Coordinates of C-alpha atoms in Angstrom, one line a residue:
X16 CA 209.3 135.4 283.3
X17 CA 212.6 135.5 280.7
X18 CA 213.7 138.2 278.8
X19 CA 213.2 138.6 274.9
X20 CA 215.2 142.1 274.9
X21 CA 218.9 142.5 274.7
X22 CA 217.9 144.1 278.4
X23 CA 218.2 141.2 281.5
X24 CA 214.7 140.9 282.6
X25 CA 213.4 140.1 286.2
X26 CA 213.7 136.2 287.8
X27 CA 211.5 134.0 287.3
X28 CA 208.3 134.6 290.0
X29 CA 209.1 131.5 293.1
X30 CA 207.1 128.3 292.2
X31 CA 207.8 129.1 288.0
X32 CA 210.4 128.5 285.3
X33 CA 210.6 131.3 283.2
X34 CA 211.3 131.4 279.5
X35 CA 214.5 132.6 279.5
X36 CA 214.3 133.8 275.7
X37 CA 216.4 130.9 274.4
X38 CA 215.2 130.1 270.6
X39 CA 213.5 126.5 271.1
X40 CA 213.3 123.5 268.9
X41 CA 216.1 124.9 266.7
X42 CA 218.4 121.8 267.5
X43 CA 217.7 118.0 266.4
X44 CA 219.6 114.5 267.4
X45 CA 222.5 115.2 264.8
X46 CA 223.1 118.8 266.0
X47 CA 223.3 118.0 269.3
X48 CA 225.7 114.6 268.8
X49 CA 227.9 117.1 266.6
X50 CA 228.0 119.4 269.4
X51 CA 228.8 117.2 272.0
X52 CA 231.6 115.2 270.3
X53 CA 232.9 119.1 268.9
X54 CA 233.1 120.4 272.9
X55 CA 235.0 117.4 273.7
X56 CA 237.5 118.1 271.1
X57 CA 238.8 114.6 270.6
X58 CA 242.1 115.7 268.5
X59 CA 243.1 117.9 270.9
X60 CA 242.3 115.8 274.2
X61 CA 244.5 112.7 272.6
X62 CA 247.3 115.0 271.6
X63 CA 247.1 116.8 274.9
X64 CA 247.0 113.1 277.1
X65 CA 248.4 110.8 275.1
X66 CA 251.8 111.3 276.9
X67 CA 250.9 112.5 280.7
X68 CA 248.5 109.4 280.7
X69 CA 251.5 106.9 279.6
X70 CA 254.0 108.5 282.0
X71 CA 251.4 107.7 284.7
X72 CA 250.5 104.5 283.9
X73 CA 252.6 102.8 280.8
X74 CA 251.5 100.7 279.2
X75 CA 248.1 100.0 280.5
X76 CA 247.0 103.6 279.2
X77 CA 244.1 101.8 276.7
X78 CA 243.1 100.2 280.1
X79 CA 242.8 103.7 281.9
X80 CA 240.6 105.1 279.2
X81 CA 238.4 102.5 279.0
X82 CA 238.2 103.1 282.7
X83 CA 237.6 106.7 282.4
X84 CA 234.2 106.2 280.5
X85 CA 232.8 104.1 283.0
X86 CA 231.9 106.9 285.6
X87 CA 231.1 109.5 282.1
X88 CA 228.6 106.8 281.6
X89 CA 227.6 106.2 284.7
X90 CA 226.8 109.8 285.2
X91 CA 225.4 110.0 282.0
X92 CA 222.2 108.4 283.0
X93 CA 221.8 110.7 286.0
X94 CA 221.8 113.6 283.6
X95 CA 219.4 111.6 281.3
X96 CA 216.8 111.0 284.0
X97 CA 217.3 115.0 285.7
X98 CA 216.8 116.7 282.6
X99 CA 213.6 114.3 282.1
X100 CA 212.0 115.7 285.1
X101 CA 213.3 119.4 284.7
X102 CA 214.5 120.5 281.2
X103 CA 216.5 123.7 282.0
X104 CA 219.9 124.7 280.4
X105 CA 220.9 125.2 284.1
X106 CA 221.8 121.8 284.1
X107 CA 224.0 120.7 287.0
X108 CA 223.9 123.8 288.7
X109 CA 219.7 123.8 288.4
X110 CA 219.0 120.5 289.6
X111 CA 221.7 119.9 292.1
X112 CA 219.9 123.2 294.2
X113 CA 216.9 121.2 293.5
X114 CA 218.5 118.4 295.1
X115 CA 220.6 120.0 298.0
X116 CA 219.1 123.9 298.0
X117 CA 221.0 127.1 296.6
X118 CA 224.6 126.9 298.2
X119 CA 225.4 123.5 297.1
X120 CA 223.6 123.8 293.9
X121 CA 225.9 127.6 293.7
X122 CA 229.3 125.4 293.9
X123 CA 228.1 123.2 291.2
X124 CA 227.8 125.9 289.2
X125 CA 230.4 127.5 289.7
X126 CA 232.9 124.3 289.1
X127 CA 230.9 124.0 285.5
X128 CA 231.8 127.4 285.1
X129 CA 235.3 127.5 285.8
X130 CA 236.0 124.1 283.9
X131 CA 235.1 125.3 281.1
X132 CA 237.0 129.0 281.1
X133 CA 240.1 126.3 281.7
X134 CA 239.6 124.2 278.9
X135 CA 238.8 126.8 276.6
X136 CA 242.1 128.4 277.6
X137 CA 243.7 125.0 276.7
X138 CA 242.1 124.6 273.8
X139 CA 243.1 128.2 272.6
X140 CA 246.9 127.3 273.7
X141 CA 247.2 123.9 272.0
X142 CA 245.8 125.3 268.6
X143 CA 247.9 128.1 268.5
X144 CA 251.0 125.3 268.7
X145 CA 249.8 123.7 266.1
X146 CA 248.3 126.7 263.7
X147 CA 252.1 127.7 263.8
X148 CA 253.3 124.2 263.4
X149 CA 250.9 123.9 259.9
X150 CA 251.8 126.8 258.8
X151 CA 255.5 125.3 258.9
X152 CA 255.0 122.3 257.2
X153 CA 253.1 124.2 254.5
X154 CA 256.0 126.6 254.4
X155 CA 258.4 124.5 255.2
X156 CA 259.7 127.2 257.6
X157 CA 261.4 126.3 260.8
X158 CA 261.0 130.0 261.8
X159 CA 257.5 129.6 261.1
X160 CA 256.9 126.7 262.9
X161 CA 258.9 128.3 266.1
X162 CA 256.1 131.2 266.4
X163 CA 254.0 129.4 268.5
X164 CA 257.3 129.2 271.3
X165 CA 257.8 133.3 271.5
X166 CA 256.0 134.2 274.3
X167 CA 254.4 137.8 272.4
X168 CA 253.4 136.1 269.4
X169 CA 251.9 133.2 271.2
X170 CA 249.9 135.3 273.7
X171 CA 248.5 137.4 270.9
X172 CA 247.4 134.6 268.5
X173 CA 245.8 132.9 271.6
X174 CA 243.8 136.2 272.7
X175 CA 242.6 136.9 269.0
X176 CA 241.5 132.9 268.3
X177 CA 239.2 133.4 271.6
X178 CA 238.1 136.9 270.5
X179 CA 237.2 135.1 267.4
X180 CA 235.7 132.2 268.8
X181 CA 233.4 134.6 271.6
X182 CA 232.3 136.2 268.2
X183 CA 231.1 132.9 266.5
X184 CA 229.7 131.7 269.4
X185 CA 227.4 135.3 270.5
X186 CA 226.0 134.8 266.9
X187 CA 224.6 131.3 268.2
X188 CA 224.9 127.6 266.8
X189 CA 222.4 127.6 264.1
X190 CA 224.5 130.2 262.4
X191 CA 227.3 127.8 261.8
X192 CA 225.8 124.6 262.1
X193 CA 227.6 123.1 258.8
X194 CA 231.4 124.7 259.9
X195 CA 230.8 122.6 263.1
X196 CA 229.7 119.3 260.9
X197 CA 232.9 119.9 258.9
X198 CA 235.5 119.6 261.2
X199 CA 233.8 117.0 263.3
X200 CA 233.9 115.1 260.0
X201 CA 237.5 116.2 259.0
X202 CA 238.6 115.0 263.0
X203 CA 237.3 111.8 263.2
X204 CA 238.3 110.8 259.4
X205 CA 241.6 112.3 260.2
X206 CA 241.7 110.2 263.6
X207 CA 240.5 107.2 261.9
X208 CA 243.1 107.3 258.7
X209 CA 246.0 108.0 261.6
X210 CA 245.1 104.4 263.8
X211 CA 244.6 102.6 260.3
X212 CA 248.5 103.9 258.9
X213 CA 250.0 103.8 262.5
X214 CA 248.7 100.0 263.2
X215 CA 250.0 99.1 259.3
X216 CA 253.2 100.2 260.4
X217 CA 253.6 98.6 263.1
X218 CA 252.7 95.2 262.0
X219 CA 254.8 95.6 259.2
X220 CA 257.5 95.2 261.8
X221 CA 260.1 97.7 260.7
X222 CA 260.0 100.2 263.5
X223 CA 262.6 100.1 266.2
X224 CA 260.4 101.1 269.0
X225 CA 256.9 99.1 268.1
X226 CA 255.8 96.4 270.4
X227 CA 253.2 94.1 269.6
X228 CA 249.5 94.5 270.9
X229 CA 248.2 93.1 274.2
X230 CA 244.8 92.4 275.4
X231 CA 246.4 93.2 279.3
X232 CA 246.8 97.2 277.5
X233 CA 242.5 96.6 278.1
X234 CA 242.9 95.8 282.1
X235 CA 242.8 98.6 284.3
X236 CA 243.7 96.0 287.6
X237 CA 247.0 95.7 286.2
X238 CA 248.7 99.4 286.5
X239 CA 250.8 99.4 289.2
X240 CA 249.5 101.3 292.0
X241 CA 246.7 103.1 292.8
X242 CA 247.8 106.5 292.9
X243 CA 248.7 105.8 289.1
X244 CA 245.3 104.6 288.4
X245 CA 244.1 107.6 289.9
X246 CA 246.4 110.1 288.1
X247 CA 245.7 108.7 284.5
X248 CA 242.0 108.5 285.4
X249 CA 241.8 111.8 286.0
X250 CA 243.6 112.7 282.7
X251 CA 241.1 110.4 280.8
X252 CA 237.8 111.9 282.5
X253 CA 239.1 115.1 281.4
X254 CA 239.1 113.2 277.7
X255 CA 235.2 113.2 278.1
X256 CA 234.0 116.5 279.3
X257 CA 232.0 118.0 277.4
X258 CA 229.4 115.9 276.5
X259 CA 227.1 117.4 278.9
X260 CA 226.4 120.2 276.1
X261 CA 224.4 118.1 274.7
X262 CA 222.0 118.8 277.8
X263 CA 222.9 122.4 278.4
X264 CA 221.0 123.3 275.0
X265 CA 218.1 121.1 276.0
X266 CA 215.9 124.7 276.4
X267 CA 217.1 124.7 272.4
X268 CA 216.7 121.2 271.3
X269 CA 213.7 119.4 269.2
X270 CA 212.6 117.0 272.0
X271 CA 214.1 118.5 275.1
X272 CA 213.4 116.2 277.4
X273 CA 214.8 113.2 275.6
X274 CA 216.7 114.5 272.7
X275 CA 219.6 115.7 275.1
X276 CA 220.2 112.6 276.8
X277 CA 220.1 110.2 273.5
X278 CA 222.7 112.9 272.2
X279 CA 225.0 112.6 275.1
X280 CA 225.0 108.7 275.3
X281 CA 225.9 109.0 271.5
X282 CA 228.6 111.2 271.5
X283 CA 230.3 109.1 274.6
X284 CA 230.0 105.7 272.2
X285 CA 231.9 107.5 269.7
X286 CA 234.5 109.2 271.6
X287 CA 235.0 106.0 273.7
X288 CA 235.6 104.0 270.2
X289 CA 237.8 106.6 268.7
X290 CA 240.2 106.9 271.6
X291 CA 240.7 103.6 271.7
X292 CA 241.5 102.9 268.2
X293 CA 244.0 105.9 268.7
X294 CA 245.3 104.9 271.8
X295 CA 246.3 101.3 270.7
X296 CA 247.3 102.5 267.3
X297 CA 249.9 105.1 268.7
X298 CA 251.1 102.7 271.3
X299 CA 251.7 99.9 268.8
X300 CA 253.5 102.8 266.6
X301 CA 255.9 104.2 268.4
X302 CA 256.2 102.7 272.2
X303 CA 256.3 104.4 275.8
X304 CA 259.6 105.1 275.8
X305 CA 261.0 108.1 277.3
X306 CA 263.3 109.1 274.0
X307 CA 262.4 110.1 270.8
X308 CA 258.8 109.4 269.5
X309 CA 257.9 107.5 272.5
X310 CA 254.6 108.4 274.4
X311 CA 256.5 109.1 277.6
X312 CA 258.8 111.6 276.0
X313 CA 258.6 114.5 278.8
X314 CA 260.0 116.7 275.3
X315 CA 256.3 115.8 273.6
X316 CA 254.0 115.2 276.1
X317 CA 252.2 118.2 275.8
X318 CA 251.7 117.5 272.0
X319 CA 252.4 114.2 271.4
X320 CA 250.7 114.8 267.4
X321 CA 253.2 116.9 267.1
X322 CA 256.4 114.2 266.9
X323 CA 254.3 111.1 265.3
X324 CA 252.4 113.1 262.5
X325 CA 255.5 112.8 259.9
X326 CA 256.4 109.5 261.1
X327 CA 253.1 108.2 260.8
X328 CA 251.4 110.2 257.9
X329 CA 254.9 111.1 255.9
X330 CA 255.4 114.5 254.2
X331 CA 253.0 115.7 253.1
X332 CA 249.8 114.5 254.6
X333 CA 251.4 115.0 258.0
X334 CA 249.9 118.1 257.5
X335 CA 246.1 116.5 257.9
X336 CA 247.2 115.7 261.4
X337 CA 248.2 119.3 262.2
X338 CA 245.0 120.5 260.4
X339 CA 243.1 118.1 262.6
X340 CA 244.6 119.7 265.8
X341 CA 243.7 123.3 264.8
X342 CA 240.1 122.4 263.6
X343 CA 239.0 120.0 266.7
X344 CA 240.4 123.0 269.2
X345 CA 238.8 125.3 266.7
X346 CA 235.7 123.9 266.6
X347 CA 235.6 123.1 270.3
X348 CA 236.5 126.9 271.4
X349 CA 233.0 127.8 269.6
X350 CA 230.9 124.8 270.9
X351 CA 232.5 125.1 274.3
X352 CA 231.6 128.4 275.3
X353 CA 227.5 127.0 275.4
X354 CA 227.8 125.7 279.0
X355 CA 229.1 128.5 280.7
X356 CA 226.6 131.0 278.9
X357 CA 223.7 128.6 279.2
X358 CA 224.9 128.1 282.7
X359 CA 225.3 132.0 284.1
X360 CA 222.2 132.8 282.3
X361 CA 219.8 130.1 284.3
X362 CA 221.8 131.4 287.2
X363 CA 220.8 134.6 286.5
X364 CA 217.2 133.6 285.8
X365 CA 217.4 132.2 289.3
X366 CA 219.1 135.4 290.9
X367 CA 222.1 133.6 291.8
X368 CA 224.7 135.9 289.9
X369 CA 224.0 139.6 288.9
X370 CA 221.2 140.5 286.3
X371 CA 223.0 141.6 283.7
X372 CA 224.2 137.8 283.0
X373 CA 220.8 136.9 282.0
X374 CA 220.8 139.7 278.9
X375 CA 220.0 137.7 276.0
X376 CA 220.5 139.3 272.2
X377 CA 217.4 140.0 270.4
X378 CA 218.1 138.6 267.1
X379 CA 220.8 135.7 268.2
X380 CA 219.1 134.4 271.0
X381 CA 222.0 133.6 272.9
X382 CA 223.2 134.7 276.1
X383 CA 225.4 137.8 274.5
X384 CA 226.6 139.1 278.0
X385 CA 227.6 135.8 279.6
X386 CA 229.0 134.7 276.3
X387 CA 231.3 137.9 275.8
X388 CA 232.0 137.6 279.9
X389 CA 233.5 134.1 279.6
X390 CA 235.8 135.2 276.4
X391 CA 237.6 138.0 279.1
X392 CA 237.7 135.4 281.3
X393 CA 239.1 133.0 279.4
X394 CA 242.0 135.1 277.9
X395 CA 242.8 136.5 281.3
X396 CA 243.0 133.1 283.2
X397 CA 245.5 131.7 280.1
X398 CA 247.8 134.9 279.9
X399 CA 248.1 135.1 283.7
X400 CA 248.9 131.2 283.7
X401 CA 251.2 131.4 281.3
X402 CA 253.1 134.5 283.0
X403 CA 253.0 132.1 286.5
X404 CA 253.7 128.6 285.4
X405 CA 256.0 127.1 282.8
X406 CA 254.1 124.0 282.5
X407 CA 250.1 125.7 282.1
X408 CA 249.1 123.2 280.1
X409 CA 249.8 120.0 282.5
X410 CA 249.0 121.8 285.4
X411 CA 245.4 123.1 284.1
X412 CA 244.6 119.9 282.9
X413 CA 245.4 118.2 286.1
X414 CA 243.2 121.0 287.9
X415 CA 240.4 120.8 285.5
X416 CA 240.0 116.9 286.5
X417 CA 239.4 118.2 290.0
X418 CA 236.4 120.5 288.6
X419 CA 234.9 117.9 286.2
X420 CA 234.6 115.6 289.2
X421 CA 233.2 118.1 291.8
X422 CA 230.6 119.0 289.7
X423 CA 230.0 116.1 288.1
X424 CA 229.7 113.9 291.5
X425 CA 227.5 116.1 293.0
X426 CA 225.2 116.4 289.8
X427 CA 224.8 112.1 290.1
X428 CA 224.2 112.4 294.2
X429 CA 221.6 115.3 293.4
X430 CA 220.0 112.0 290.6
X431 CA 219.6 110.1 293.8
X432 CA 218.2 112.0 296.2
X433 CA 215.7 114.0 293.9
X434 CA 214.3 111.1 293.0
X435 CA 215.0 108.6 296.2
X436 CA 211.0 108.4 297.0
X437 CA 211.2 107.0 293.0
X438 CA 213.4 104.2 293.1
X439 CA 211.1 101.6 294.8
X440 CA 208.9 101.8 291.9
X441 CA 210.5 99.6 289.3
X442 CA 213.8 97.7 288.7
X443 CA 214.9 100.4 285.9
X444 CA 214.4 103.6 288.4
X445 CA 216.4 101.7 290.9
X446 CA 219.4 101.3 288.4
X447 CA 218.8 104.4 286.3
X448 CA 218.1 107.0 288.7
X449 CA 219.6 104.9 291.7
X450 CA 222.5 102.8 291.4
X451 CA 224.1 103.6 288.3
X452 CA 223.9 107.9 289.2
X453 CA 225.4 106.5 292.9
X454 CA 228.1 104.3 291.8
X455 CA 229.5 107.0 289.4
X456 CA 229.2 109.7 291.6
X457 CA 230.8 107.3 293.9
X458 CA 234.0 107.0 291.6
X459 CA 234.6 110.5 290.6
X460 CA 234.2 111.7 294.2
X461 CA 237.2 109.2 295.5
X462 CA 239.2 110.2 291.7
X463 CA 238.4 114.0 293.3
X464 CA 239.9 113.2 296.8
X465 CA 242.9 110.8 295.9
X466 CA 244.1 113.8 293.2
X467 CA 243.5 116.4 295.9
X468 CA 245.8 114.2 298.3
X469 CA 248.1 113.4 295.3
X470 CA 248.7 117.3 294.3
X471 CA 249.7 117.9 297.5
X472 CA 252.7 116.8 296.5
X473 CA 255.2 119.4 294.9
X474 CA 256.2 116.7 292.3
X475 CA 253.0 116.2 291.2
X476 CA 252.4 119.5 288.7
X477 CA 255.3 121.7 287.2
X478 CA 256.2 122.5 290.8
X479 CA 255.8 124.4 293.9
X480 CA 253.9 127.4 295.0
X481 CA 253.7 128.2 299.3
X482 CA 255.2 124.8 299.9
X483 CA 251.8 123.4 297.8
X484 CA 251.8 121.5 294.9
X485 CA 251.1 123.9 291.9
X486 CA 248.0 121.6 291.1
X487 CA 246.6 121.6 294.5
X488 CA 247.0 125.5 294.3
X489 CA 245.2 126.0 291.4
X490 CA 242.4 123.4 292.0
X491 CA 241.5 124.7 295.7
X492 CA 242.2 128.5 295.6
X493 CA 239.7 127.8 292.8
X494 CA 237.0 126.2 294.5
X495 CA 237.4 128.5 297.6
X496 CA 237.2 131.9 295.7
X497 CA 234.0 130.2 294.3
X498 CA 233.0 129.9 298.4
X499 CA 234.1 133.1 299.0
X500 CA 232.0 134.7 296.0
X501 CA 228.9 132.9 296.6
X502 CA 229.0 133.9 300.5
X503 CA 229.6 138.0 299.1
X504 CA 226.4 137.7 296.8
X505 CA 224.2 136.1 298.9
X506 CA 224.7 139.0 301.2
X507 CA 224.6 141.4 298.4
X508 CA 221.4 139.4 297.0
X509 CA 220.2 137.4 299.5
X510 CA 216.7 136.1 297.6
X511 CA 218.3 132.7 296.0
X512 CA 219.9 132.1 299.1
X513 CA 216.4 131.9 300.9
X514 CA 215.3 129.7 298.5
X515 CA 212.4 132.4 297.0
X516 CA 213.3 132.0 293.0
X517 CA 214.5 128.3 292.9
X518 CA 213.2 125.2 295.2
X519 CA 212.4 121.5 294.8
X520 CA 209.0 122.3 294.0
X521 CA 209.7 125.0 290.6
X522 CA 207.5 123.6 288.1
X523 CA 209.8 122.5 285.0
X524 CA 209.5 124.6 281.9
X525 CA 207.1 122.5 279.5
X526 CA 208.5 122.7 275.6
X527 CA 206.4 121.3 272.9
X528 CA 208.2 118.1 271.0

């Protein structure tokens, strides 16, 4: 049974899913798109790839986002069919024990889990840049602007915009429902009136570095190598996480067994159209050259919105562009924070991580503990980064692809084999719950293992640490402290492990429509 009490309550009894004292149906179709396209952050993931993605593949970086959706997609109708069966806000880490029992199902998890306390570091680093660049185009301050590049003042804005964001977030979604539905809005308007101005300009014809649109940008067989492919894939799979939140508040949601999943496949049309438009647009602009506002500009490539929004925009609606930056990493800090609470909770439910992760607030109904957990966690993973590596950002990014696709592939093998007695029955189980969950699993696992090889490489991050690629550091000693905690606790708490509070057979929790 779940817990209605700020106080973590017992698992739930083997054979039942517990109410975990979530507040149901408080979510419809619009909330959950707005929170899925909000998690993803779309500003921020375009101003944060744009660049790395054209150094690794030129030209052809259109191509390797149109590629990166097709796995997102792919997977998408593994989570669609899973959260049919079993509704839980588990998610990934819920149905993949269902699938493979409670160490596997552990790992997946954990990679959810430590995904997301990256990205929301990133997205708490990138919008302190650009808070301090607004506020120097409003001021017109170049000391102003600076801020964000002191070290002190930096840190400090980045600690108190996750504080602020852990605070928003403890107080649940329905609280600030319409602050999310604004700055979705204001991002994609803003994104939409940047491709529009950018592609004017370009045509016009008057730029020195604007080249002239391509269908081959659209073909991803034409990048030159492999291990290209694969390194700008991984970038543009990063560009869609997120819309698996969608899913994670299914325990919330009007509908929860097919609310979530119509919700996802939404929010993946509209990030897959917008980044396109974007990508083509900026390209078209101002070029992949290596100097000035060119895409590969190793000076921009963290923050490639950064150089084109006076170009593009003009003074003084460059600011829009900024403002866009700050509200879409903003926005996603709050939204992105529901996975990893929704996730330690139904781990906690499950007694796969201590008790006191499964406290849920008696008035907000929302996982208080895990939520305020995964703030200290957050803020201590980016200062420590930041205090190791000069280039956190890149090398995050490129270590979060790894995590996206562990737990991702193993969530669409779990599709297959919990429902493998399933697929003989008709020609859409076969390709739903079959060969669509297989094939992307399929792709993200071999994206997963050609990085891993790839980051082996002390060129491939912002440089060496042991004689390892910085990358390949960060991405394994990650997964392996996740080994070695799961091994600790399933000494320390051995009933999960035994399989006594979570098996194939759990009943799923039935929610009224």
């Amino acid at each position: 049974m779940g817990t209605t009490g700020d106080l973590p309550g017992p698992g739930p009894a083997p054979g039942e899913a517990g109410d975990k004292g979530l507040r149901g149906n408080s979510v419809g179709l619009l909330s959950s798109v707005v929170l899925g396209v909000s998690t993803v952050a779309p500003v921020y993931c375009l101003t944060a790839t744009l660049g790395p993605t054209v150094t690794a593949v030129g030209v052809r970086m259109p191509a390797v986002f149109l590629a990166g959706f097709l796995p997102m997609l792919l997977v998408a109708f593994a989570y669609k069919e899973l959260n049919k069966a079993f509704p839980d806000c588990g998610t990934s880490f819920t149905w993949t024990v269902k699938a493979f029992g409670p160490r596997i199902g552990w790992m997946a998890g954990w990679g959810l889990t430590v995904a997301t306390i990256i990205v929301l570091s990133n997205l708490a680093g990138v919008a302190t840049d650009f808070l301090y660049l607004m506020l120097g185009e409003m001021t017109g301050s170049d000391t102003v602007a600076g801020l964000g590049d002191n070290t002190a003042v930096h840190l400090l804005t980045v600690v108190a915009l996750i504080a602020g964001a852990t605070a928003m977030s403890y107080r649940g979604m329905t609280a600030t429902k319409w602050f999310q539905y604004s700055l979705v809005g204001l991002q994609l308007a803003v994104l939409l009136l940047f491709a529009g101005i950018a592609t004017g300009k370009a045509a016009a014809g008057d730029l020195p570095h604007s080249v002239g649109f391509s269908p081959g940008w659209l073909n991803p067989l034409e990048v030159g190598s492999f291990s290209a492919f694969t390194a700008g894939l991984s970038l543009s799979i990063f560009m869609y996480w997120g819309w698996d939140t969608c899913l994670t508040m299914n325990e919330e949601t009007l509908g929860s067994a097919k609310t979530p999943g119509r919700a996802a496949m939404i929010s993946m049309v509209t990030l897959v159209t917008s980044y396109l438009l974007v990508a083509v647009a900026a390209q078209m602009f101002a070029g992949v050259g290596t100097t000035g506002t060119g895409l590969g500009n190793p000076e921009t490539a963290d923050n490639v919105f950064a150089a084109l929004a006076r170009p593009v925009l003009g003074t003084p609606w460059s600011i829009l562009l900024f403002l866009a930056v700050v509200a879409s990493a903003a926005a996603s800090l709050q939204t992105t924070f529901i996975p990893v609470a929704r996730t330690l909770l139904a781990m906690s439910a499950y007694k796969a991580v201590p008790p006191r992760f499964g406290s849920v607030h008696p008035k907000h109904r929302t996982p208080g503990y895990a939520t305020v957990a995964a703030g200290v966690a957050t803020a201590g993973f980016y200062v420590g980064m930041t205090l190791i590596s000069d280039h956190v950002v890149e090398d995050t990014i490129k270590a979060l692809g790894l995590m996206i696709c562990f737990y991702y592939a193993l969530t669409a093998f779990a599709c297959v084999w919990y429902f493998r007695r399933e697929l003989r029955r008709s020609a859409r189980d076969l390709l739903l719950k079959g060969l669509a969950p297989l094939l992307g699993g399929l792709l993200l696992a071999g994206v997963f293992l050609k990085t891993l090889t790839d980051a082996w490489d002390t060129g491939y991050g912002g440089g060496a640490v042991l004689g390892m690629g910085s990358v390949f550091v960060i991405g394994v000693g990650i997964l392996l402290l996740g080994a070695v905690l799961m091994v600790w606790y399933g000494v320390y708490r051995p009933e999960f492990f035994r399989g006594e509070t979570l098996r194939k057979d759990t009943p799923a929790l039935v929610v009224e429509d």
